[in-house]
Amino acid sequence: MTLGELIRGLMKNRPGSNWSEGDGENEPRWGGADWKNPWNKDVKVPKIPLIIGALVLLFIMCFSGAVEFYTDVLWFESLGLVSVLWRRLLPQAAIFVLSAVVTFAVYNFNWRMAIRIGTEEFRKTSGIQDATLVNPLYATACAVLLAILAGIGHLRDWPVVMQFLNSSPFGETDVIFGHDIGFYIFTLPLARIIQSWAVNLCLTSLAGSALAYMLCRSLRSEGAKIMLISRARLHVLSLAAIFLCAFGAGLWMSRYELLYSPTGIVYGIGYVDLHLKLPGLSMLSISTIAASALLLINFYKPMWRASVALVGVLLAAGFLSQTVLPSVVQNYIVQPNEYELEKEFIGRHLDATRKAFTLDRVTTFQVTPESDVTTEDMREDSDTVENIRLWDYAPLLRTYKQLQEIRTYYEFEDIDIDRYRLNGKDRQVMLSVRELDQAQLQNRTWVNSHLEFTHGYGIVMNPVNEMEEGGLPVFFIKDLPPRSTVPIALDRPEIYYGEKRNSYALVKTDVKEFDYPMGDSNVRSSYEGSGGVPLHSLARRLLYAIKFRDSEIIFTDSLTPESRVLYNRNVKDAIRKVAPFLILENDIYPVIVGGRIVWLQDAYTASSAYPYSRPLPQATAAQIGLAAYSGVNYIRNSVKVTMDAYDGRMTFYVTDRNDPLIKSWAGIFPGLFKPMDAIPDDIAAHFRYPEEYFEVQSEVYRIYHMTDTNTYYNREDVWMTTPQGYERRIRPNYVTIQLMEESHSEFTLIAPFMPFGRNNLIGWIAGRCDAEHYGELVVYQFPKQELLFGPAQIEALIDQNTSISSQLSLWSQRGSDVIRGDLLVIPIGKSLLYVQPLYLKAERGEMPELKRVILSTGGRVAWGETFDEAVLEIFGSAARTNQALPTSVTGETQPDAQPSASSVEWRQDSTLRELAMEALTHYEGAGAAVRSGDWGKYGDELDMLGKTLMELERLTGE
């Protein structure tokens, strides 16, 4: 049964219809003076309850949305950032109106035109002048609904539109098309949105018009033929022609998107793309536009065969250029000569990827490493040695929780690392804030949750390299109220904004807020800040009662005219609410500035539209814990955000003024970002190279350090960031080191590199943190022929050490859990010192204690109960065996030379007892020198120890 037969059957069998089948000369039609529209039928529906219910539901939705909107306005006003909200909402409103109006106009115009043409034709053929088969209001109603949906759908496109209107050039052009990079990041995405919208408009208009013509009998089936009246055919052909033009425009844009082609050996246009796919897409685009013109021409002057032949040839050629031919050319022309044909494209790919991830600015040092660290190196790099981190994040967090949480409702979310200037020297410290966890309150009444227990209190800090007897950390700041043993003032220890997602807090009420426990009572205070939204009226209280769905806000007697409500108290959530267009580093960290706790958040601008740059693969991103950066092929650490833990004030600072993306956002939100010059020195002193950004760059650099096209093509020098077969990912480590060509030590973030498939070390990368060189990357690259032990090999050496392995087994047998900390790679001089702390935790306990420190250099392994003992052990061992220490350290002389004078009078008749006592004295003196940080004296004592041991060995040998 054909469509026409089905329609005629429905018309004929409809009760009350006056349908005439017609005959050979007359068309089927509706007839008779008593004709009625067969599509209209009275149906009794309980309209009033449905209408009332719909209106109530609509009112609730609108009212709830209005409350959310107004409270957002109040929150932004409290931060002084209300202009940011309006500059985001007004463009969205404009986009909604524009897209909805255009969509409605297109749909309504076409569908009503189809209904009018169809109705006029029907009246003409039926002779019924007042016949109406389709009510035009239905078309208008459908157009309104689809227009609203289209407007809502385009709301998410506001960043693309605004970035286009505030675009900034990159100052770099692609070689193929000659466009500035900004064209691909700012212009092309908007052009693609408009093109897709035009295609949808044409298709939907065409489908709706065809349906209208069918209902009005202007489009019908007669046997195998589809009949369409002349005026309707012109309308439909016009829509089809516009659709083809829009589709052709999309094919033309696809030419530019070849710059992101992942199909060849490079990311971007390759040989086959340039010589086949690019011309093929051009041909397809031209053929679709030619087809659209021929559709209209054929309406007035039919020449269908020639038109179909011409368009068919173009389409076939374009199709072959995208499917069959590329495979043939790739297999039989390119592959036998692949490097020579792709060399030019490989070079562009390497350059673009390095620029997109700022790897073109890396400073590389070719270093021939020493086999091991010497005492001279230790003396010269004393700042590094004094800041070696012995406390691992996870064990230290457990210790913090056991020793410093004080009450169950306090919690340390995580441990952070930073540096502070103490007594004229930079000291690395680890710290955490003591936040309130409302979920752990024993009596979670409304007053406790929102009026009394409103904030955390204080901070805990310890140096990275010190411990007390028993293996517990030495605290610089601890307890409640916070007590400090270092010159760091904390005048405002309250934490209202932090990493916890606590509910809203009502402050400046008649209820005193809990600060901390003290003896049999508690210390309480009232909020003195300006954060939050004032609750100075009943209307405001009603507003927030609706927002939080909490009627207690209305009925409580504790609020005063000065009361305020604090909400959006999670730091990252609050920043994301203000600037949703930024990617946020997962880890935020606290700093103490001016006696207040301030949170520091790193933020990034990113894009996936940088030509020729390979994006971070999804699988790789997930493997290294950076799924948020999957697909990104351009990224900059362009923004630092500070947020006060007491009043929630935010400040956005631009740290990369050359980034075109942040220039664009600064143009969109002119009052949001402050320039680099406005960053206070005491804030800049705590900037860190962000870990996630560093790991993304390291992951890319392990391949794209290769700048030679042939080396890259053969993958001859691929590196790894995690050793082969290594169970744990090597986390980048913040260390204080002195880089080559620098006169002083600095705070850096470093990570090692290993050759692919091998576990020895090939180099390491450092991100510089100090203000003078912030954001710079330095790479130390070792010769391939030099063997330097890597982390996995050092782990193996540790496991093979009989004294260490037997002691670990003994501890395990006694019911203790042995926790091996991160193996730290510490550059000292031109070699590396490996450091691994060991912790013991009772099987049923929760407080790890630092029990041993393992050191390794030059293939030797030693350990001690403290870092000092381990240092003496490993270098004392070297001195005793006359290994690895140069003459200046060991005191060894050439065979024909006499021993030099020293504070020890060398005597041939020294007794063994005297020499043993002498060695012990120098050993203890070296230990005291290490503890006091006097590395010069340490070296002298170790020199004397080596000489004494050599003399002792000589005498015993005789």
XYZ file of C-alpha atoms in Angstrom, residues 3 20 615:
3
model
C 1.274 6.522 1.195
C -15.212 12.075 -3.197
C 46.342 16.812 22.321
